[in-house]
Coordinates of C-alpha atoms and ligand atoms in Angstrom, one line a residue:
M1 CA -21.2 6.8 1.4
E2 CA -20.0 3.9 3.6
S3 CA -19.5 3.8 8.0
R4 CA -17.8 0.4 8.6
H5 CA -17.0 0.6 12.4
T6 CA -17.5 -2.8 13.4
S7 CA -15.6 -5.8 12.9
R8 CA -15.7 -6.8 9.1
H9 CA -15.5 -10.7 8.0
T10 CA -13.3 -10.1 5.3
M11 CA -10.6 -12.5 6.2
T12 CA -12.7 -15.6 4.8
I13 CA -12.9 -16.4 1.1
P14 CA -15.7 -14.1 -0.7
P15 CA -19.1 -16.9 -1.2
G16 CA -19.6 -16.9 -4.4
L17 CA -15.9 -16.7 -5.6
V18 CA -15.2 -20.7 -6.3
E19 CA -18.8 -20.8 -8.2
G20 CA -18.3 -17.9 -10.3
F21 CA -15.0 -19.4 -11.1
T22 CA -16.7 -22.5 -12.3
T23 CA -19.4 -20.6 -14.2
L24 CA -16.6 -18.7 -16.5
Y25 CA -14.1 -21.3 -17.1
G26 CA -16.3 -24.2 -16.7
T27 CA -14.5 -26.2 -14.4
P28 CA -13.7 -25.3 -10.7
P29 CA -10.6 -24.0 -9.5
T30 CA -7.5 -25.9 -8.1
G31 CA -6.9 -23.3 -5.3
V32 CA -7.5 -19.8 -3.7
W33 CA -5.0 -17.3 -3.1
S34 CA -5.3 -13.5 -1.3
A35 CA -3.0 -11.0 -0.7
P36 CA -4.5 -7.8 1.3
G37 CA -3.9 -4.0 1.1
R38 CA -2.0 -2.2 3.4
A39 CA -1.8 1.1 5.3
N40 CA 0.9 3.0 6.1
L41 CA 1.5 3.6 10.4
I42 CA 4.9 5.9 9.2
G43 CA 7.5 6.7 6.3
E44 CA 5.9 8.5 3.2
H45 CA 7.6 8.7 0.2
T46 CA 10.7 7.7 1.8
D47 CA 10.6 4.1 0.2
Y48 CA 11.5 5.5 -3.7
N49 CA 14.4 7.1 -1.6
N50 CA 15.9 4.1 -0.5
G51 CA 14.6 4.6 3.2
L52 CA 12.5 3.1 6.2
V53 CA 9.0 2.4 5.9
L54 CA 6.7 0.9 8.6
P55 CA 3.3 -0.1 6.9
F56 CA 0.9 -2.7 7.9
A57 CA -1.5 -5.4 5.9
I58 CA -4.9 -4.6 6.4
D59 CA -7.5 -6.8 7.1
D60 CA -9.2 -6.2 3.6
R61 CA -7.9 -8.6 0.8
T62 CA -7.6 -9.6 -3.0
W63 CA -8.6 -13.1 -4.0
C64 CA -7.1 -15.3 -6.9
A65 CA -9.4 -18.8 -7.7
A66 CA -6.9 -20.2 -9.9
R67 CA -6.1 -23.2 -11.6
V68 CA -3.8 -24.2 -14.4
N69 CA -5.4 -24.1 -18.4
G70 CA -4.2 -26.6 -21.3
T71 CA -3.7 -23.5 -23.4
G72 CA -0.5 -21.3 -22.9
V73 CA -2.3 -18.4 -22.0
V74 CA -3.2 -16.7 -18.5
S75 CA -6.6 -15.2 -18.2
V76 CA -7.7 -13.1 -15.8
A77 CA -11.5 -12.0 -14.8
S78 CA -13.1 -10.3 -12.1
T79 CA -16.3 -10.9 -10.1
A80 CA -16.9 -6.9 -10.6
Q81 CA -16.4 -7.2 -14.2
P82 CA -16.3 -10.7 -15.8
T83 CA -14.5 -9.5 -19.0
R84 CA -11.8 -12.1 -19.4
H85 CA -8.0 -10.4 -20.2
A86 CA -5.7 -12.7 -21.6
V87 CA -2.4 -12.7 -22.5
A88 CA -0.2 -15.7 -24.3
I89 CA 2.8 -16.4 -22.3
A90 CA 4.6 -16.7 -25.8
D91 CA 3.7 -13.0 -26.4
L92 CA 4.5 -11.6 -23.3
D93 CA 7.7 -9.5 -24.7
Q94 CA 5.2 -7.1 -26.7
A95 CA 2.3 -7.2 -23.9
R96 CA 0.0 -4.3 -23.9
F97 CA -2.3 -4.9 -21.0
E98 CA -6.2 -2.9 -21.0
G99 CA -6.9 -1.2 -17.5
W100 CA -7.0 -3.0 -14.6
S101 CA -6.0 -6.4 -16.0
G102 CA -2.4 -4.8 -16.5
Y103 CA -2.4 -5.2 -12.6
A104 CA -2.9 -8.4 -12.9
L105 CA -1.1 -9.9 -16.5
G106 CA 1.4 -7.2 -15.7
V107 CA 2.7 -9.5 -13.0
A108 CA 3.4 -12.4 -15.5
W109 CA 5.1 -9.9 -17.7
A110 CA 7.4 -8.7 -15.1
L111 CA 8.1 -12.2 -14.2
H112 CA 9.3 -12.7 -17.9
A113 CA 11.1 -9.4 -17.7
S114 CA 12.7 -10.0 -14.5
G115 CA 14.3 -13.0 -16.4
H116 CA 12.3 -16.0 -14.9
D117 CA 12.2 -19.0 -17.1
L118 CA 8.8 -19.1 -18.0
S119 CA 8.9 -21.3 -21.0
R120 CA 7.4 -24.5 -19.4
A121 CA 4.9 -22.6 -17.8
P122 CA 1.3 -23.4 -18.4
G123 CA -1.1 -21.0 -19.4
V124 CA -3.4 -20.3 -16.2
D125 CA -7.3 -18.9 -15.3
I126 CA -7.7 -16.7 -12.5
L127 CA -10.7 -15.0 -11.1
I128 CA -10.2 -12.2 -8.8
D129 CA -12.8 -10.4 -6.1
S130 CA -11.6 -7.7 -3.9
T131 CA -13.0 -6.2 -0.9
V132 CA -9.8 -3.4 -0.9
P133 CA -11.4 0.0 -1.5
L134 CA -10.2 0.9 -4.6
G135 CA -8.3 4.7 -5.2
A136 CA -8.5 5.1 -1.1
G137 CA -4.8 4.8 -0.6
L138 CA -4.9 1.3 0.7
S139 CA -3.0 -0.2 -1.9
S140 CA -5.7 -2.3 -3.6
S141 CA -3.1 -2.4 -7.0
A142 CA -0.5 -4.1 -4.6
A143 CA -2.8 -6.5 -3.2
L144 CA -3.6 -7.4 -6.7
E145 CA -0.1 -7.8 -7.8
S146 CA 0.8 -10.0 -4.5
A147 CA -2.2 -11.9 -4.5
V148 CA -1.5 -13.0 -8.2
A149 CA 2.4 -13.2 -7.8
V150 CA 1.5 -15.9 -5.0
T151 CA -0.5 -17.8 -7.5
L152 CA 1.6 -17.7 -10.4
N153 CA 4.6 -18.5 -8.4
D154 CA 2.6 -21.8 -6.9
L155 CA 0.9 -22.7 -10.1
W156 CA 4.2 -21.9 -11.9
E157 CA 6.2 -23.8 -9.3
L158 CA 8.6 -20.6 -9.3
G159 CA 9.9 -21.1 -6.2
L160 CA 10.4 -17.4 -5.9
D161 CA 10.8 -16.0 -2.4
R162 CA 8.3 -13.4 -1.2
M163 CA 11.0 -10.2 -2.0
A164 CA 11.4 -11.5 -5.3
L165 CA 7.5 -11.6 -5.9
A166 CA 7.4 -8.2 -4.4
K167 CA 9.7 -6.8 -6.8
A168 CA 7.7 -8.3 -9.5
G169 CA 4.5 -6.6 -8.5
Q170 CA 6.3 -3.4 -8.3
L171 CA 8.1 -3.6 -11.8
A172 CA 4.4 -4.7 -13.0
E173 CA 3.5 -1.5 -11.5
N174 CA 6.1 0.8 -13.1
G175 CA 6.5 -0.9 -16.3
A176 CA 2.8 -1.8 -17.0
I177 CA 1.1 0.5 -15.4
G178 CA 3.8 3.6 -15.0
A179 CA 3.5 4.7 -12.1
P180 CA 6.7 5.2 -10.5
T181 CA 6.4 3.7 -7.4
G182 CA 8.5 2.5 -5.0
I183 CA 8.0 -1.4 -3.4
M184 CA 6.4 -0.6 0.4
D185 CA 2.9 -2.0 -0.8
Q186 CA 3.7 -5.0 -2.0
V187 CA 6.4 -5.8 0.7
A188 CA 3.5 -4.6 3.3
S189 CA 1.1 -7.1 1.3
L190 CA 3.3 -9.7 1.3
F191 CA 5.1 -9.7 5.1
G192 CA 2.2 -8.2 7.1
Q193 CA 1.6 -10.2 10.3
A194 CA -1.5 -9.9 12.2
D195 CA -0.9 -7.1 15.0
H196 CA 2.4 -6.5 13.6
A197 CA 3.5 -3.4 11.5
V198 CA 6.6 -4.2 9.0
L199 CA 9.6 -2.4 9.2
L200 CA 11.4 -2.4 5.6
D201 CA 14.6 -0.7 5.1
C202 CA 14.7 -0.1 1.3
A203 CA 18.2 0.0 0.8
S204 CA 18.8 -3.6 2.0
L205 CA 15.3 -5.2 1.5
S206 CA 15.5 -6.0 4.9
T207 CA 12.5 -6.6 7.0
R208 CA 11.2 -6.9 10.6
A209 CA 7.8 -7.5 12.3
V210 CA 7.2 -4.9 14.7
P211 CA 5.2 -5.7 17.5
L212 CA 2.1 -2.8 17.8
S213 CA 0.5 -4.6 20.7
L214 CA -3.0 -2.6 20.0
E215 CA -5.6 -4.8 21.5
R216 CA -3.5 -4.8 24.8
S217 CA -3.2 -1.2 24.8
G218 CA -7.0 -0.6 24.3
L219 CA -6.2 1.0 20.3
A220 CA -7.5 0.9 17.1
L221 CA -6.8 2.0 14.0
L222 CA -8.8 3.6 12.1
V223 CA -8.7 4.6 7.9
I224 CA -10.7 7.7 7.0
D225 CA -11.1 7.7 3.3
S226 CA -11.1 11.1 1.7
T227 CA -13.0 9.8 -1.2
V228 CA -10.8 12.2 -3.2
K229 CA -9.7 10.0 -5.9
H230 CA -5.9 9.8 -6.2
A231 CA -3.5 7.9 -9.3
H232 CA 0.2 7.6 -8.9
A233 CA 0.0 7.4 -12.9
D234 CA -0.9 11.1 -12.6
G235 CA 1.7 13.8 -12.3
G236 CA 2.0 14.9 -8.5
Y237 CA 3.7 11.7 -7.5
A238 CA 6.2 11.4 -10.3
S239 CA 7.3 15.1 -9.9
R240 CA 7.5 14.7 -6.2
R241 CA 9.8 12.0 -7.0
E242 CA 12.1 14.0 -9.2
A243 CA 12.3 16.6 -6.8
C244 CA 13.8 14.2 -4.5
E245 CA 16.4 12.9 -7.1
K246 CA 17.4 16.4 -8.1
G247 CA 17.7 17.3 -4.1
A248 CA 20.2 14.1 -4.4
R249 CA 22.0 15.2 -6.8
A250 CA 22.7 18.4 -5.4
M251 CA 23.7 17.3 -2.1
G252 CA 26.1 14.9 -3.8
V253 CA 24.7 11.3 -2.7
P254 CA 23.0 8.7 -4.5
F255 CA 19.8 8.8 -2.3
L256 CA 18.5 11.1 0.1
R257 CA 18.3 8.2 3.0
D258 CA 22.0 8.8 3.0
L259 CA 21.5 12.3 4.6
T260 CA 20.4 13.0 8.1
V261 CA 19.3 15.4 10.2
A262 CA 22.9 17.5 10.5
D263 CA 23.2 17.4 6.7
L264 CA 19.4 19.8 6.7
A265 CA 21.5 22.8 7.1
K266 CA 23.6 22.5 4.1
A267 CA 21.0 21.2 2.2
E268 CA 19.1 24.7 3.2
A269 CA 22.1 27.0 2.1
I270 CA 22.3 25.0 -1.3
L271 CA 19.0 23.7 -2.6
D272 CA 16.1 26.0 -3.7
D273 CA 13.1 26.7 -0.7
E274 CA 10.9 24.1 -2.5
T275 CA 13.4 21.6 -3.3
F276 CA 14.4 21.9 0.5
R277 CA 11.6 21.2 1.9
R278 CA 11.0 17.9 0.2
V279 CA 14.1 16.9 1.3
R280 CA 13.4 17.6 4.8
H281 CA 10.4 15.6 4.9
V282 CA 12.2 12.7 3.4
V283 CA 15.2 13.3 6.1
T284 CA 13.1 13.6 9.2
E285 CA 11.0 11.2 8.1
N286 CA 13.4 8.7 7.8
A287 CA 14.2 9.5 11.3
R288 CA 10.9 10.0 12.5
V289 CA 9.9 5.8 11.3
L290 CA 13.1 4.8 13.7
D291 CA 11.8 6.7 16.5
T292 CA 8.6 5.1 16.2
V293 CA 9.7 1.8 16.1
E294 CA 12.0 2.7 19.4
T295 CA 8.8 4.5 21.1
L296 CA 6.8 1.2 20.1
A297 CA 9.3 -1.1 21.6
S298 CA 10.2 1.7 25.0
S299 CA 6.6 2.9 25.8
G300 CA 3.5 1.2 23.3
P301 CA 1.5 2.7 20.4
E302 CA -0.3 5.1 23.1
A303 CA 3.2 7.0 22.5
I304 CA 3.1 7.4 19.2
G305 CA 0.6 10.1 18.8
E306 CA 3.8 12.8 18.7
L307 CA 5.4 11.3 16.1
L308 CA 2.5 10.6 13.6
L309 CA 1.4 14.1 13.6
A310 CA 5.1 15.4 13.1
S311 CA 4.5 13.6 10.0
H312 CA 1.5 14.6 8.8
A313 CA 2.7 18.4 9.2
S314 CA 5.6 17.4 7.3
M315 CA 3.3 16.3 4.5
R316 CA 1.0 19.3 4.7
D317 CA 3.6 21.6 4.6
D318 CA 7.2 20.2 3.3
F319 CA 6.1 17.4 0.7
E320 CA 2.5 19.0 0.0
I321 CA 0.8 16.2 -0.7
S322 CA -2.4 16.4 1.2
V323 CA -5.5 17.3 0.7
P324 CA -8.2 19.8 3.0
E325 CA -9.9 17.3 3.3
I326 CA -7.5 14.8 5.0
D327 CA -6.2 17.8 6.7
L328 CA -9.8 18.0 7.9
A329 CA -10.0 14.5 9.3
V330 CA -6.8 14.8 11.0
E331 CA -7.5 17.6 13.2
T332 CA -11.4 16.2 14.1
A333 CA -9.8 13.1 15.1
M334 CA -7.4 14.3 17.4
E335 CA -10.3 16.6 18.9
A336 CA -12.4 13.4 18.9
G337 CA -9.3 12.0 21.1
A338 CA -6.6 10.4 18.7
V339 CA -3.5 9.9 19.8
G340 CA -2.1 10.7 16.8
A341 CA -3.5 10.6 12.9
R342 CA -1.6 11.5 9.6
L343 CA -2.0 11.2 6.7
T344 CA -1.4 7.6 4.9
G345 CA -0.2 6.3 1.7
G346 CA 0.9 8.5 -1.8
G347 CA -1.2 11.7 -1.0
F348 CA -3.2 13.9 -3.3
G349 CA -6.8 12.4 -1.8
G350 CA -6.9 8.7 -0.6
S351 CA -6.8 8.6 2.8
A352 CA -5.7 9.4 7.0
V353 CA -5.0 6.7 9.2
A354 CA -5.9 7.5 13.0
L355 CA -4.7 5.7 16.1
L356 CA -7.7 6.1 18.9
P357 CA -8.9 4.5 22.1
A358 CA -11.4 1.7 20.7
T359 CA -13.8 3.3 22.7
Q360 CA -13.8 6.4 20.7
V361 CA -14.6 4.7 17.2
H362 CA -18.2 5.4 16.9
N363 CA -17.7 9.0 18.2
L364 CA -15.0 9.6 16.3
T365 CA -16.5 8.4 13.2
E366 CA -19.6 10.7 14.1
L367 CA -17.2 13.6 14.4
V368 CA -15.2 13.3 11.3
H369 CA -18.8 12.9 9.5
A370 CA -20.1 16.2 10.9
A371 CA -16.9 18.4 10.3
A372 CA -16.6 17.2 6.5
S373 CA -20.5 17.9 6.1
D374 CA -19.7 21.4 8.0
R375 CA -17.3 22.3 5.1
G376 CA -19.3 20.8 2.6
F377 CA -16.8 18.0 1.6
A378 CA -17.8 14.6 0.6
T379 CA -19.0 11.8 3.4
P380 CA -15.6 10.1 4.0
A381 CA -16.1 6.6 4.9
V382 CA -14.7 5.9 7.8
L383 CA -13.2 1.6 8.5
I384 CA -11.7 -0.1 11.5
V385 CA -8.4 -1.9 10.0
T386 CA -6.4 -4.6 11.7
P387 CA -3.1 -5.4 11.1
S388 CA -3.3 -8.6 9.3
E389 CA -1.4 -11.4 8.0
G390 CA -0.1 -11.3 4.4
A391 CA -0.4 -12.8 1.1
R392 CA -1.0 -16.6 1.3
R393 CA -3.0 -19.6 -0.1
D394 CA -6.4 -19.7 1.2
Q395 CA -7.5 -23.3 -0.1
Ligands
GLA401 C1 2.3 5.2 -2.8 C2 3.7 4.3 -3.5 C3 4.7 3.7 -2.6 C4 4.9 4.9 -1.6 C5 4.2 5.3 -1.1 C6 4.2 6.8 -0.3 O1 1.3 3.8 -2.0 O2 3.0 3.0 -4.2 O3 5.8 2.9 -3.0 O4 5.9 5.5 -2.2 O5 2.8 6.1 -2.4 O6 4.8 6.5 0.8

């Protein structure tokens, strides 16, 4: 159980990381790199439909202390679990990864699998530390992939741009872990900026930083982690993706992105009810992302509450990826004076995000805890998230 509603000092290198590296590998690291987790403001399950998303990088990060070694082997360990996992660069073709190491070593595999020449790449030792909560819908996995991607890009002098690194992270997730996820999380982690969300068009892969102006508006973003664990290698996420592909095929378009709200009447006429509701979620959600961007520019964050709530209702009723714990968090947040709130991330557990007056953070936290307890749910972890800078070299 965790309740953090004051600012956390998560933006600096964790104490003990550099020393831990030196103890583990017998020599100090030559650098430290990091990448953040993300929350999604709006645009859920739209990325793999070639659609629009508006996530932001959060202030919890994953850190890599690293240095080149002379062995031709990439070795990763974590401060939470210092067993080393290693793969020889020459063996990346046949590599199989154990547990969490697939997210890290999977990036090396993905760089190789996407055709980058690693024949002269030296081995690398990495020690990882992270403050991103696991399984909370805050993309601890993309934070890890992106941190490793920027580390290897620098140490291997690959010269890849951030979108190429995001693609490598996504390929690691899809190919090494087997989670059929889109590219939103990696892009948020790599392209995030302080006090901005990232508008990503998944068709063109173009990005735009969208100012949030939270402080000026006296607003804060809160993540309410239901502590109901999700994993995207499980069936729910994949089945939603399949329903979207089925809907697109039936409507004769390559991706649901190619439909607009005006096409929904035809979709309703030709699709079965469940597929239609999946399609309606994606089509209306893409429209809500654009509305949110326009509303932020014209009227500021205080005006986007209705869009956040409509997104939640669509995920709950049409896409059916919410859980009672998250619905309760959203309802309670609204009763506590939030501007808007919604499930964030892939769903089937994880977190809600709420936008609220900064003065209400304490009140909302207490109400959310009390409401969960009344219903016999686990106590949610509530944390303020500050839209923050994306992946970087720290030292
Ligand atoms: C997970 C995936 C993303 C995206 C979201 C849903 O976070 O990793 O690619 O599909 O779910 O919006």
